Every structure is written in C-alpha cells, then in structure tokens.
C-alpha cells in the first residue's frame, strides 16, 4: 500500500510527538481475517487502511508501540471488543477504556494524536473542577460517540469522552466511525453526527462544552448536577 | 476512498493560560474574524487570549469548497483554509483557550468574562462569536433534529446514500449543500420560498445542470412527517396556499443565521435583527468592546469581510489601550 501520511504531515507529527510524549503508549489493534465472523462485506475495505495508518503513526516515535491481534478471540474478550476493527490507546492510567471502532481518518486523525499525547502524559487538560467531578463517578459508564471523518466538530465530542475515560477507569469511551458500522448506527438511529449515547439511556447530538457533556453523563446515572 | 486523502491536524486547544493575569485583550471566538484579530494582536505585542468553545475555524469549516476567498484560485476547503489561518496565528503566539463564553461584565474599564473554564479579566474585548444556523421553523424541528433534520451537509450527507433529501433555503450555502448532497443522495429537492434563488449566478448555473437536483420554488415547510425519523415534509405553496407532502428521508437546513449575542444581552446596542452595531472602528456602544465578523451589523457576511473586521478591531483595540494608558 502507498503511504497514507504525506512527508510533511509525518514531519509535523514526529515533531509533535517529540515535544509532547512522556511515558510509553501502547496501541492495541484488533483485526480479523476476511470471511471471519464480525467483519462485514461493507467494512472489510477499511481494515487495511486502519492497520496502515496506525503502523505509520507508531513508527513516528520510539515511545509508541503497536500490537496487532488478528482473529484472537481470547484477547478480544479480555478487551471487550464489540466490533472489528477496534483499537485501544493504552498507558499507565488507562483501563482498556479509550477505544476507537473504525479508522480515525479526516478530522478524527487529530483526536488520535491528542489522545496519544494525553495518555502518554497520563493527564488531561480538563479544568480541575471538572476533573474532580469526573473522578467522583463510581459506577460503570459506557459512552459511544458516533462520527464521520468529514465532521469538523466531532473530534470535540470524541476528545471529551476520551478525556473522561482517562480521568476515571470506570468510564469507557468509544469513537465509532458511523459509515463503517451501518448496523450499529442504525440501532441508535444515527443520522447526524456527532451523536453521543451514554449507557444506552441518554442521547444527544452535536458538540457541546465539556461541562454540559458531563451533566449528561450524570443525568444518565440519574443525578442532576448544578453548576 | 476519498476520505483517506485527508488526515487533518486541527489545532489543539489548551488551557495553560493563567487566569489570574489581566489581559490587554480578550478575543472571543476563533473563526475567521477572531483568528485574524489574533494575528494582528500577536504582531502588535499585546498580551491577549483567544477563547473558543469548539475546535477553531468557525462556520466556514462546514464548507468543503470556498471559491471566493482571494489567493486560492483553485478554491480550498473551509477546514484547510482555517488550518492556514490557525498556523499563521500560532506563529505569532496565539494559543487557543478552550471554553464557552457565558457572560460579560464591565466595571471600571475592566471586562470580566465568565467562561465554562473560568473567569477571564481583560482591559479590552473583541467579540467575534459569529453565528449559528437558524433552526427550521416548524413545530417538529426539535423532535427530528439529528433524526433526519441536519444543519451540516458535510458531516451527515453519507447517511443519505441513495435516499431523497430536501435542502431548505435559496442562498449560496443551500446550493453548496445541494451540490454536496447530490454526490450521495438519489435526489435532492431545493425548497425555497421565493420565485428566484438568492445564490450567486455561477452556483445557480451549476445546480441547474445537475440532473439529481430539482427546484421547488415558492414553497415553505409546514410540518415534518415521520415516526422515529423524517419520512416526509408537508410544504405549502406561498401563492395558492395549497399544501402537499413530499416523501423525503432527510432535511438539510440553510435558511440563514442567528448571531451569538446571548452573553451581551442588555449590554450593547443591537440592530433590529439582533446583530451588534459598531462604528467604522468596530467599536460597539460599550467603550473597549469591539465586534467583528458575522455577529456584527454589516451588509456582507463572508470570510474575507470577517477577516477584515478582525484586523480593524485589533488595530482599534490597540489604539484604545494606548489611550487608556495616557
Ligand atoms: C456552509 C457555509 C458555507 C459558507 N461558504 C462561504 C464561502 O464560500 N465564502 C465565504 O466567504 N463565506 C462563506 N460562509 C460564511 C462564513 O463562514 C462566515 O462569514 C464566517 O465564518 C464568519 O466568521 P466569524 O469569525 O465572524 O464567525 P464564525 O465563523 O461564526 O466563528 C465564530 C466562532 O466563535 C465561536 N463561539 C460562538 N459562541 C461562543 C461562545 N459562547 N464561547 C466561545 N466561542 C464561541 C464559534 O464556535 C466559532 O468558532 C459560509 C458559511 C456556511 C455556514
């Protein structure tokens, strides 16, 4: 395959990593062979590209390591993989809870870069007040963020969800590239992105400020916050 | 796989600013107007902060083709154009502070700006928070928003592959949306209340040649029909008052904009449509508070005019600060 990143983009990302990465980061990618159970006629075309972009990104820093599991049912179970492709950004403060389903292309490429940096630093840029509120959550929260690569404000929603996950191991946040998973999108009636689904209960569309997003998380848990 | 030529590096925002400091200038909104103002503020050596609630770039990032910004004869996508604005702003020291502006107060020549990430203190302000799309004026809008009603063709077109969609509006944005959607949808109906489109001629000509796009003029939307998602739109002929239902799967709305002036309610003078009144220096009715771009009462709302406003506003803010010090 031809390289996906242009030379000048590679240079930019390499510099970005050099200046910002602290601790090692592990990218864990799950793939299946053609004809395997979870890959559909529709989404198999994306797998090679996802593998390629993650390989290229991981080659841009010594601190990033890529592990690929192919048809590995046991590992899929350990990570709670629901669809293929899936990948996880793992570092010392994560809990297999920063998840991407499908390729992080287009605008989502910036989510990937920023997530890697956050995980490597082991901290987010959320305001302290918000961090505290996120850390207080003591039950499991599952956040799905449906996106398309051409959606300019989707990374905002993905990043907020992933930052919550990095602040609290009980929160698992997944980006879902809606076009790659039409059935999943249909299940949640996704016709506009970003669309956020929290614990299968609470849903909203559009990019919102972090405190508003957190309000919705609390609401899904049955708690009304007053900021 | 057209999506893959683009791996975009949007400028990341940060929160490193020390809010205990008093800034010379707070620029609110990182669209074309705010980013241009920061280029000028940075070069003037002002101590400034640029505040943005979303990722930067403003409304133009929703456009995949900008043909009228000078310097790009082949056209450029809104996102790419804004990436360039951002790079240039960051070259002169701009960092984006991420937060939603909620309230602005002034006391003793000091502005207090309440944001979702803390209170900013500044001696002058450039208000460049632009506008949001106007909502479709039918009672069912909220129920079907995100369930077939969309305000972003670039984001959501892919959900309507081989479907029939309606674009409401007759201006440039509506026709760009229709053209973009025609690459996915089977059929695109452009619904407009007047007997003529408002968009520029070059766009009208392209649209009229597109076999997938159909015009439905002199009609207005009345009701959305559907159960869980949009299934149809009841429209009315403005002349005969006859109504009919068109079967469609999606409605893309491009009927104009609403200025983002909420944090200024009751503080500055607005025009009858709710846009901020300024003088030629971009100064509002409040001294030290400047407005720039789409949020301002102005005859033309474009990237080039927003950039121009931003430059003038930054220049004026600098003069204002110099006078304060005397
Ligand atoms: C689909 C579309 C196509 C267009 N095509 C063209 C074109 O081809 N050529 C052209 O010249 N113009 C075009 N325009 C118009 C152009 O986008 C606008 O004129 C321009 O973006 C105005 O810039 P601005 O900086 O004044 O405001 P905006 O672009 O609206 O930017 C304002 C910024 O402020 C932020 N903001 C708002 N509220 C808050 C808050 N409370 N707190 C913090 N931040 C806030 C917003 O998130 C936004 O980033 C198009 C517009 C649309 C919608």
Coordinates of C-alpha atoms and ligand atoms in Angstrom, one line a residue:
Chain A
X1 CA 0.0 0.0 0.0
X2 CA 1.1 3.5 -0.7
X3 CA 1.8 5.6 2.4
X4 CA -1.2 7.4 3.8
X5 CA 0.7 10.2 5.5
X6 CA 2.4 12.7 3.3
X7 CA 6.1 13.6 4.1
X8 CA 5.2 17.0 5.5
X9 CA 2.5 15.6 7.8
X10 CA 4.9 12.9 9.0
X11 CA 7.3 15.6 9.9
X12 CA 4.7 17.6 11.8
X13 CA 3.5 14.5 13.7
X14 CA 7.1 13.4 14.5
X15 CA 7.8 16.8 16.0
X16 CA 4.6 16.9 17.9
X17 CA 5.4 13.5 19.5
X18 CA 9.0 14.5 20.2
X19 CA 7.8 17.6 22.1
X20 CA 5.0 16.0 23.9
X21 CA 5.3 12.3 24.6
X22 CA 6.5 11.4 28.1
X23 CA 5.6 7.7 29.0
X24 CA 5.3 4.9 26.5
X25 CA 2.0 4.4 24.8
X26 CA 0.6 1.1 23.5
X27 CA -1.7 0.9 20.5
X28 CA -3.6 -2.4 20.6
X29 CA -5.4 -3.1 17.3
X30 CA -7.9 -5.9 16.7
X31 CA -8.4 -7.3 13.2
X32 CA -10.0 -10.3 11.7
X33 CA -9.2 -12.3 8.5
X34 CA -11.5 -11.8 5.6
X35 CA -14.6 -14.1 6.0
X36 CA -14.3 -14.1 9.8
X37 CA -17.5 -13.6 11.8
X38 CA -17.5 -9.9 12.6
X39 CA -16.2 -8.3 9.5
X40 CA -18.9 -7.5 7.0
X41 CA -18.7 -7.1 3.3
X42 CA -19.2 -3.5 4.0
X43 CA -16.4 -2.7 6.4
X44 CA -13.7 -5.1 5.4
X45 CA -12.4 -2.5 2.9
X46 CA -11.4 -0.2 5.8
X47 CA -9.2 -2.7 7.7
X48 CA -6.1 -2.5 5.7
X49 CA -6.2 1.3 5.9
X50 CA -6.6 1.3 9.7
X51 CA -3.7 -1.0 10.1
X52 CA -1.6 1.1 7.8
X53 CA -2.3 4.4 9.5
X54 CA -1.6 3.0 12.9
X55 CA 1.6 1.5 11.7
X56 CA 2.7 4.8 10.2
X57 CA 1.8 6.7 13.4
X58 CA 3.6 4.3 15.7
X59 CA 6.7 4.5 13.5
X60 CA 6.9 8.2 14.2
X61 CA 8.0 7.8 17.8
X62 CA 10.1 5.3 19.9
X63 CA 7.6 5.8 22.6
X64 CA 4.7 4.3 20.7
X65 CA 4.3 0.6 20.3
X66 CA 1.7 -1.2 18.1
X67 CA 0.4 -4.6 18.9
X68 CA -2.0 -6.3 16.5
X69 CA -4.3 -9.2 17.4
X70 CA -5.8 -11.0 14.5
X71 CA -8.7 -13.5 15.0
X72 CA -7.7 -13.7 18.7
X73 CA -11.0 -14.4 20.4
X74 CA -9.4 -14.6 23.8
X75 CA -7.8 -11.2 23.6
X76 CA -11.0 -9.7 22.1
X77 CA -12.8 -11.0 25.1
X78 CA -10.2 -9.6 27.5
X79 CA -10.6 -6.1 25.9
X80 CA -14.3 -6.3 25.5
X81 CA -14.1 -5.8 21.7
X82 CA -17.6 -5.4 20.2
X83 CA -16.7 -4.9 16.5
X84 CA -13.8 -5.1 14.2
X85 CA -11.7 -3.1 13.6
X86 CA -11.2 -1.8 17.2
X87 CA -8.2 -0.3 18.8
X88 CA -7.2 0.9 22.2
X89 CA -4.8 3.5 23.4
X90 CA -3.1 2.2 26.5
X91 CA -0.9 3.8 29.0
X92 CA -0.2 3.7 32.7
X93 CA -3.5 5.4 33.7
X94 CA -5.8 3.6 31.3
X95 CA -8.0 0.6 31.7
X96 CA -8.7 -0.6 28.1
X97 CA -11.2 2.2 28.1
X98 CA -10.1 4.5 25.3
X99 CA -11.5 2.9 22.3
X100 CA -11.8 3.5 18.5
X101 CA -14.0 1.5 16.3
X102 CA -13.1 2.1 12.7
X103 CA -10.5 4.3 11.1
X104 CA -9.5 7.6 12.6
X105 CA -9.3 9.5 9.3
X106 CA -10.2 13.0 8.3
X107 CA -10.8 15.2 11.3
X108 CA -10.6 12.2 13.7
X109 CA -6.9 12.0 13.0
X110 CA -6.4 14.9 15.3
X111 CA -8.3 13.1 18.1
X112 CA -5.9 10.2 17.7
X113 CA -2.9 12.4 18.0
X114 CA -4.2 14.3 21.0
X115 CA -5.4 11.1 22.8
X116 CA -1.9 9.6 22.4
X117 CA -0.3 12.7 23.9
X118 CA -2.8 12.8 26.8
X119 CA -2.3 9.1 27.5
X120 CA 1.4 9.5 27.4
X121 CA 1.3 12.4 29.8
X122 CA -1.1 10.5 32.0
X123 CA -3.2 13.6 32.4
X124 CA -5.9 15.5 30.6
X125 CA -6.4 19.2 30.1
X126 CA -9.9 19.3 31.7
X127 CA -10.4 22.1 34.2
X128 CA -9.6 21.0 37.7
X129 CA -13.2 21.4 38.8
X130 CA -14.4 19.1 36.1
X131 CA -11.7 16.5 36.7
X132 CA -12.9 16.2 40.3
X133 CA -16.5 15.7 39.1
X134 CA -15.4 13.0 36.6
X135 CA -13.3 11.2 39.2
X136 CA -16.2 11.1 41.6
X137 CA -18.2 8.8 39.4
X138 CA -18.2 5.4 41.0
X139 CA -20.2 3.2 38.6
X140 CA -19.6 1.9 35.1
X141 CA -20.3 4.4 32.3
X142 CA -20.3 3.4 28.7
X143 CA -20.0 6.3 26.2
X144 CA -20.4 5.8 22.4
X145 CA -19.6 8.7 20.1
X146 CA -20.7 8.3 16.5
X147 CA -18.7 10.3 14.0
X148 CA -17.9 10.7 10.3
X149 CA -14.4 11.7 9.1
X150 CA -15.8 14.8 7.4
X151 CA -17.4 16.2 10.6
X152 CA -15.4 19.2 11.8
X153 CA -16.7 19.3 15.4
X154 CA -16.8 15.5 16.0
X155 CA -13.3 15.4 17.5
X156 CA -14.5 17.7 20.3
X157 CA -17.0 15.1 21.3
X158 CA -14.6 12.2 21.0
X159 CA -11.9 14.0 22.9
X160 CA -14.2 15.0 25.7
X161 CA -15.4 11.4 26.1
X162 CA -11.8 10.0 25.9
X163 CA -10.6 12.6 28.5
X164 CA -13.3 11.5 30.8
X165 CA -12.1 7.9 30.4
X166 CA -8.5 8.8 31.1
X167 CA -9.7 10.5 34.3
X168 CA -11.8 7.7 35.5
X169 CA -11.2 4.0 34.9
X170 CA -14.9 3.1 35.2
X171 CA -15.7 5.2 32.1
X172 CA -15.2 3.5 28.8
X173 CA -15.5 5.8 25.8
X174 CA -15.6 4.6 22.2
X175 CA -15.4 6.5 18.9
X176 CA -17.4 4.8 16.2
X177 CA -17.0 5.7 12.6
X178 CA -20.6 5.6 11.6
X179 CA -20.1 4.8 8.0
X180 CA -18.1 1.7 8.8
X181 CA -20.8 0.3 11.1
X182 CA -24.1 1.0 9.5
X183 CA -26.0 -1.6 11.6
X184 CA -24.6 -0.2 14.8
X185 CA -25.5 3.3 13.7
X186 CA -29.0 2.2 12.7
X187 CA -29.5 0.7 16.1
X188 CA -29.1 4.1 17.6
X189 CA -30.9 6.0 14.8
X190 CA -27.8 7.9 13.8
X191 CA -28.5 10.4 11.1
X192 CA -26.4 13.3 12.3
X193 CA -23.0 13.5 14.0
X194 CA -21.5 13.8 16.4
X195 CA -24.1 11.6 18.2
X196 CA -23.4 10.6 21.8
X197 CA -25.0 7.7 23.6
X198 CA -24.4 7.2 27.3
X199 CA -25.2 3.9 29.0
X200 CA -27.8 3.2 26.2
X201 CA -30.1 5.7 28.0
X202 CA -29.1 9.3 27.4
X203 CA -28.5 10.5 23.9
X204 CA -27.6 13.8 22.3
X205 CA -26.4 15.3 19.1
X206 CA -23.8 18.0 18.4
X207 CA -20.6 19.1 20.0
X208 CA -21.1 20.6 23.5
X209 CA -18.8 22.1 26.1
X210 CA -17.2 19.7 28.5
X211 CA -19.4 20.7 31.5
X212 CA -22.6 20.2 29.5
X213 CA -21.3 16.8 28.4
X214 CA -20.6 15.8 32.0
X215 CA -24.0 16.9 33.0
X216 CA -25.4 14.4 30.5
X217 CA -23.2 11.6 32.0
X218 CA -24.5 12.4 35.4
X219 CA -28.1 12.6 34.1
X220 CA -27.7 9.1 32.6
X221 CA -26.7 8.0 36.1
X222 CA -29.9 9.6 37.5
X223 CA -28.1 12.6 39.1
X224 CA -28.9 16.2 38.4
X225 CA -25.8 18.4 38.6
X226 CA -26.0 22.1 39.4
X227 CA -23.1 24.1 38.0
Chain B
X1 CA -11.9 6.0 -0.7
X2 CA -12.0 9.8 -0.9
X3 CA -11.8 10.3 2.9
X4 CA -8.4 9.0 3.1
X5 CA -6.6 11.7 1.3
X6 CA -7.3 13.8 4.4
X7 CA -5.6 13.3 7.7
X8 CA -6.1 16.7 9.1
X9 CA -4.2 18.1 12.0
X10 CA -6.6 20.5 13.6
X11 CA -5.0 22.9 16.0
X12 CA -5.3 21.7 19.5
X13 CA -6.6 24.0 22.2
X14 CA -5.2 24.3 25.6
X15 CA -5.9 25.7 29.0
X16 CA -2.5 26.8 30.1
X17 CA -3.4 30.5 30.3
X18 CA -3.1 31.9 33.8
X19 CA -6.5 33.4 34.6
X20 CA -5.1 35.4 37.5
X21 CA -3.4 37.7 35.0
X22 CA -5.2 40.7 33.5
X23 CA -5.0 40.6 29.7
X24 CA -4.8 43.6 27.4
X25 CA -7.2 42.0 25.0
X26 CA -9.6 39.0 25.1
X27 CA -10.6 37.8 21.6
X28 CA -13.8 35.8 21.9
X29 CA -14.4 33.2 19.1
X30 CA -11.8 31.6 16.9
X31 CA -13.5 31.9 13.5
X32 CA -12.0 33.9 10.6
X33 CA -12.6 37.2 12.5
X34 CA -11.1 36.1 15.8
X35 CA -8.1 34.3 14.2
X36 CA -7.3 37.3 12.1
X37 CA -7.6 39.6 15.1
X38 CA -5.1 37.4 16.9
X39 CA -2.6 37.6 14.1
X40 CA -2.7 41.4 14.4
X41 CA -2.8 41.3 18.2
X42 CA 0.2 39.0 18.3
X43 CA 2.2 41.1 16.0
X44 CA 1.4 44.2 18.0
X45 CA 2.8 42.6 21.1
X46 CA -0.4 42.7 23.0
X47 CA -1.0 40.3 25.9
X48 CA -4.1 38.6 24.7
X49 CA -6.1 35.4 25.0
X50 CA -8.3 33.7 22.3
X51 CA -11.3 31.9 23.6
X52 CA -13.2 29.2 21.7
X53 CA -15.9 26.8 22.7
X54 CA -15.4 24.2 19.9
X55 CA -12.4 23.4 17.7
X56 CA -11.4 26.6 16.0
X57 CA -12.3 27.7 12.5
X58 CA -15.8 28.9 12.8
X59 CA -18.7 28.3 10.4
X60 CA -16.6 28.0 7.4
X61 CA -15.2 24.6 8.4
X62 CA -18.6 23.3 7.3
X63 CA -17.9 24.2 3.8
X64 CA -15.9 21.8 1.6
X65 CA -15.4 24.4 -1.1
X66 CA -14.6 28.1 -0.8
X67 CA -14.3 29.8 -4.1
X68 CA -14.3 33.4 -3.2
X69 CA -11.5 33.9 -0.7
X70 CA -8.8 35.7 -2.7
X71 CA -5.4 34.0 -3.1
X72 CA -6.8 30.5 -3.7
X73 CA -7.7 30.4 -7.5
X74 CA -8.4 26.7 -7.4
X75 CA -10.7 27.0 -4.4
X76 CA -9.9 25.5 -1.0
X77 CA -12.0 23.7 1.6
X78 CA -13.1 25.7 4.6
X79 CA -11.2 23.4 7.0
X80 CA -7.9 23.7 5.0
X81 CA -8.3 27.5 4.8
X82 CA -8.8 27.7 8.5
X83 CA -5.9 25.4 9.2
X84 CA -3.8 28.1 7.4
X85 CA -5.3 30.9 9.5
X86 CA -4.5 28.9 12.6
X87 CA -0.9 28.2 11.7
X88 CA -0.4 31.8 10.9
X89 CA -2.0 32.9 14.2
X90 CA 0.1 30.4 16.2
X91 CA 3.2 31.6 14.5
X92 CA 2.6 35.0 16.2
X93 CA 2.0 33.4 19.6
X94 CA -1.7 32.5 19.6
X95 CA -2.8 29.7 21.7
X96 CA -6.5 28.8 21.9
X97 CA -8.1 28.7 25.3
X98 CA -10.9 26.3 25.3
X99 CA -14.1 27.4 27.0
X100 CA -17.6 28.7 26.3
X101 CA -18.2 32.4 27.0
X102 CA -21.3 32.8 29.1
X103 CA -21.4 36.3 30.5
X104 CA -19.6 39.5 30.0
X105 CA -19.5 42.4 32.6
X106 CA -17.6 45.6 32.7
X107 CA -16.6 47.6 35.7
X108 CA -14.0 50.3 35.9
X109 CA -12.5 49.7 32.5
X110 CA -12.1 46.1 33.2
X111 CA -14.0 43.3 31.5
X112 CA -14.9 40.2 33.4
X113 CA -15.6 37.3 31.0
X114 CA -17.3 34.2 32.6
X115 CA -16.5 31.1 30.7
X116 CA -17.1 27.4 31.3
X117 CA -13.4 27.2 32.2
X118 CA -13.1 30.1 34.5
X119 CA -13.3 33.9 34.6
X120 CA -11.0 36.0 32.3
X121 CA -10.0 39.5 33.2
X122 CA -9.2 41.8 30.3
X123 CA -8.9 45.5 29.6
X124 CA -10.5 45.2 26.1
X125 CA -12.5 42.7 24.2
X126 CA -13.0 41.7 20.6
X127 CA -16.3 39.9 20.3
X128 CA -16.2 37.6 17.3
X129 CA -18.5 34.7 18.2
X130 CA -20.2 34.7 14.8
X131 CA -23.5 33.0 14.3
X132 CA -25.2 29.6 14.4
X133 CA -27.6 28.3 11.7
X134 CA -31.2 29.3 12.1
X135 CA -33.4 26.4 13.1
X136 CA -36.1 25.2 10.7
X137 CA -39.3 27.0 11.7
X138 CA -41.6 24.0 12.1
X139 CA -43.1 22.7 15.3
X140 CA -41.4 19.3 14.9
X141 CA -37.9 20.6 14.4
X142 CA -36.6 19.6 17.9
X143 CA -38.1 16.1 17.8
X144 CA -36.5 15.3 14.4
X145 CA -33.2 17.1 14.9
X146 CA -30.5 14.5 14.3
X147 CA -33.1 12.1 13.1
X148 CA -33.2 13.4 9.6
X149 CA -33.0 17.1 10.2
X150 CA -29.4 18.3 9.8
X151 CA -27.5 21.5 9.8
X152 CA -24.3 20.1 8.4
X153 CA -24.3 18.6 4.9
X154 CA -20.5 17.8 5.0
X155 CA -21.0 15.9 8.3
X156 CA -24.2 14.0 7.5
X157 CA -24.5 13.5 3.8
X158 CA -23.2 10.0 4.0
X159 CA -26.2 8.8 5.9
X160 CA -28.4 9.6 2.9
X161 CA -26.8 7.5 0.3
X162 CA -29.3 6.7 -2.5
X163 CA -32.1 8.5 -0.5
X164 CA -34.2 11.5 -1.3
X165 CA -33.3 14.7 0.6
X166 CA -34.6 18.2 0.8
X167 CA -32.5 21.3 1.2
X168 CA -34.4 24.3 2.6
X169 CA -33.0 27.7 1.6
X170 CA -32.0 29.5 -1.6
X171 CA -28.7 31.2 -0.8
X172 CA -25.1 30.1 -1.5
X173 CA -25.0 27.8 1.4
X174 CA -28.1 26.0 0.4
X175 CA -26.8 25.4 -3.1
X176 CA -23.4 24.3 -1.9
X177 CA -25.2 21.8 0.3
X178 CA -27.4 20.6 -2.6
X179 CA -24.3 20.0 -4.7
X180 CA -22.5 18.2 -2.0
X181 CA -25.6 16.0 -1.2
X182 CA -26.1 15.2 -4.9
X183 CA -22.9 13.1 -4.7
X184 CA -24.7 10.8 -2.2
X185 CA -28.4 11.1 -2.5
X186 CA -30.5 9.8 -5.3
X187 CA -32.5 13.0 -5.5
X188 CA -32.1 16.5 -3.9
X189 CA -35.0 18.9 -3.7
X190 CA -34.2 22.5 -3.1
X191 CA -37.1 24.2 -1.3
X192 CA -37.2 28.0 -1.4
X193 CA -39.9 30.4 -0.6
X194 CA -39.3 33.0 -3.3
X195 CA -39.7 32.6 -7.1
X196 CA -35.9 33.1 -7.6
X197 CA -32.9 31.7 -5.8
X198 CA -30.7 34.1 -3.9
X199 CA -27.4 32.4 -4.5
X200 CA -24.7 33.8 -6.9
X201 CA -25.2 33.1 -10.6
X202 CA -22.2 30.7 -11.0
X203 CA -23.7 28.4 -8.4
X204 CA -27.2 28.6 -9.8
X205 CA -25.9 27.6 -13.2
X206 CA -24.1 24.6 -11.9
X207 CA -27.1 23.5 -9.9
X208 CA -29.5 23.8 -12.8
X209 CA -27.3 21.5 -14.9
X210 CA -27.2 18.8 -12.2
X211 CA -29.8 16.1 -13.1
X212 CA -30.2 15.0 -9.5
X213 CA -31.2 18.4 -8.2
X214 CA -34.7 19.6 -8.5
X215 CA -36.0 23.1 -7.5
X216 CA -39.3 23.6 -5.7
X217 CA -39.7 27.3 -5.6
X218 CA -42.4 29.4 -3.8
X219 CA -42.9 26.8 -1.2
X220 CA -42.4 26.9 2.6
X221 CA -42.1 24.0 5.0
X222 CA -45.1 23.4 7.3
X223 CA -44.7 20.1 9.1
X224 CA -42.3 17.2 9.4
X225 CA -43.9 13.9 8.9
X226 CA -42.4 10.7 10.4
X227 CA -42.4 8.3 13.3
X228 CA -38.9 7.7 14.6
X229 CA -37.2 9.6 11.8
X230 CA -38.0 12.0 9.0
X231 CA -40.2 10.4 6.3
X232 CA -41.8 13.4 4.7
X233 CA -42.2 17.1 4.7
X234 CA -45.5 19.0 4.3
X235 CA -45.0 22.1 2.2
X236 CA -47.2 24.9 1.2
X237 CA -47.3 26.9 -2.0
X238 CA -47.0 30.6 -0.9
X239 CA -49.2 31.8 -3.7
X240 CA -52.0 29.3 -3.8
X241 CA -51.7 28.2 -0.1
X242 CA -52.2 24.7 -1.3
X243 CA -50.2 22.1 0.7
X244 CA -48.8 18.8 -0.2
X245 CA -46.5 16.2 1.3
X246 CA -43.2 15.3 -0.3
X247 CA -41.6 12.0 0.6
X248 CA -38.1 12.5 1.7
X249 CA -35.6 10.9 4.1
X250 CA -33.6 14.0 5.2
X251 CA -33.9 17.8 5.5
X252 CA -30.9 20.0 5.3
X253 CA -31.5 23.4 6.6
X254 CA -29.7 26.5 5.3
X255 CA -32.1 29.4 5.8
X256 CA -29.8 31.9 7.4
X257 CA -28.0 32.6 10.7
X258 CA -28.7 33.8 14.2
X259 CA -25.9 35.9 15.8
X260 CA -24.4 34.6 19.0
X261 CA -25.0 37.6 21.2
X262 CA -26.5 36.0 24.4
X263 CA -23.6 36.9 26.7
X264 CA -24.0 40.5 25.7
X265 CA -27.8 40.8 26.3
X266 CA -28.7 44.2 27.6
X267 CA -25.1 45.5 27.5
X268 CA -24.6 46.6 23.9
X269 CA -26.7 48.1 21.2
X270 CA -28.1 45.6 18.6
X271 CA -29.8 46.3 15.4
X272 CA -33.4 45.2 14.8
X273 CA -32.3 41.7 13.7
X274 CA -30.1 41.2 16.7
X275 CA -26.7 41.9 15.2
X276 CA -24.2 44.1 17.1
X277 CA -24.0 47.7 16.0
X278 CA -20.5 49.2 15.6
X279 CA -18.8 52.2 14.2
X280 CA -16.2 52.1 11.5
X281 CA -13.5 51.2 14.0
X282 CA -15.6 48.1 15.0
X283 CA -16.3 49.7 18.4
X284 CA -19.7 48.9 20.0
X285 CA -21.8 51.1 22.2
X286 CA -19.5 49.9 25.1
X287 CA -16.1 51.5 25.1
X288 CA -13.3 49.0 24.8
X289 CA -15.7 46.3 23.4
X290 CA -15.2 45.7 19.7
X291 CA -17.2 43.4 17.5
X292 CA -16.0 41.7 14.3
X293 CA -17.4 39.3 11.7
X294 CA -20.8 37.7 11.2
X295 CA -22.0 38.8 14.6
X296 CA -21.8 42.5 13.5
X297 CA -24.4 44.5 11.7
X298 CA -22.8 44.5 8.3
X299 CA -24.0 44.3 4.7
X300 CA -21.9 41.2 3.8
X301 CA -21.0 38.2 5.9
X302 CA -18.1 36.3 4.4
X303 CA -14.7 35.0 5.4
X304 CA -13.0 38.0 3.7
X305 CA -15.1 40.5 5.5
X306 CA -14.8 38.8 8.8
X307 CA -11.0 38.8 8.4
X308 CA -11.1 42.4 7.5
X309 CA -13.2 43.3 10.6
X310 CA -10.9 41.3 12.8
X311 CA -7.9 43.3 11.6
X312 CA -9.6 46.6 12.1
X313 CA -10.9 45.6 15.5
X314 CA -7.4 44.5 16.7
X315 CA -6.0 47.8 15.4
X316 CA -8.7 49.8 17.2
X317 CA -8.2 47.8 20.4
X318 CA -4.6 48.7 20.4
X319 CA -5.4 52.4 20.0
X320 CA -7.9 52.1 22.8
X321 CA -5.4 50.6 25.1
X322 CA -2.8 53.2 24.3
X323 CA -5.4 55.9 25.2
X324 CA -6.3 54.2 28.5
X325 CA -2.6 54.4 29.5
X326 CA -2.3 58.1 28.9
Ligands
LIG1 C1 -22.0 26.1 5.0 C2 -21.4 27.5 4.8 C3 -20.7 27.9 3.7 C4 -20.1 29.1 3.6 N1 -19.4 29.4 2.5 C5 -18.7 30.6 2.4 C6 -17.9 30.9 1.3 O1 -17.8 30.1 0.3 N2 -17.2 32.0 1.3 C7 -17.2 32.9 2.3 O2 -16.5 33.9 2.3 N3 -18.0 32.7 3.4 C8 -18.8 31.6 3.4 N4 -19.6 31.3 4.5 C9 -19.7 32.4 5.5 C10 -18.6 32.3 6.5 O3 -18.4 31.1 7.0 C11 -18.7 33.3 7.6 O4 -19.0 34.6 7.1 C12 -17.5 33.4 8.5 O5 -17.2 32.1 9.1 C13 -17.7 34.4 9.7 O6 -16.6 34.4 10.5 P1 -16.7 34.9 12.0 O7 -15.3 34.7 12.6 O8 -17.3 36.2 12.1 O9 -17.7 33.9 12.8 P2 -17.8 32.3 12.9 O10 -17.2 31.7 11.7 O11 -19.2 32.0 13.2 O12 -16.9 32.0 14.1 C14 -17.3 32.3 15.4 C15 -16.6 31.4 16.4 O13 -17.0 31.7 17.7 C16 -17.3 30.5 18.5 N5 -18.2 30.8 19.5 C17 -19.6 31.1 19.4 N6 -20.1 31.2 20.6 C18 -19.2 31.0 21.5 C19 -19.1 31.1 22.9 N7 -20.2 31.3 23.6 N8 -18.0 30.9 23.5 C20 -16.8 30.7 22.8 N9 -16.8 30.6 21.5 C21 -17.9 30.8 20.8 C22 -17.8 29.6 17.4 O14 -17.7 28.2 17.9 C23 -17.0 29.9 16.2 O15 -15.8 29.1 16.2 C24 -20.2 30.1 4.6 C25 -21.0 29.7 5.8 C26 -21.5 28.5 5.9 C27 -22.3 28.1 7.1

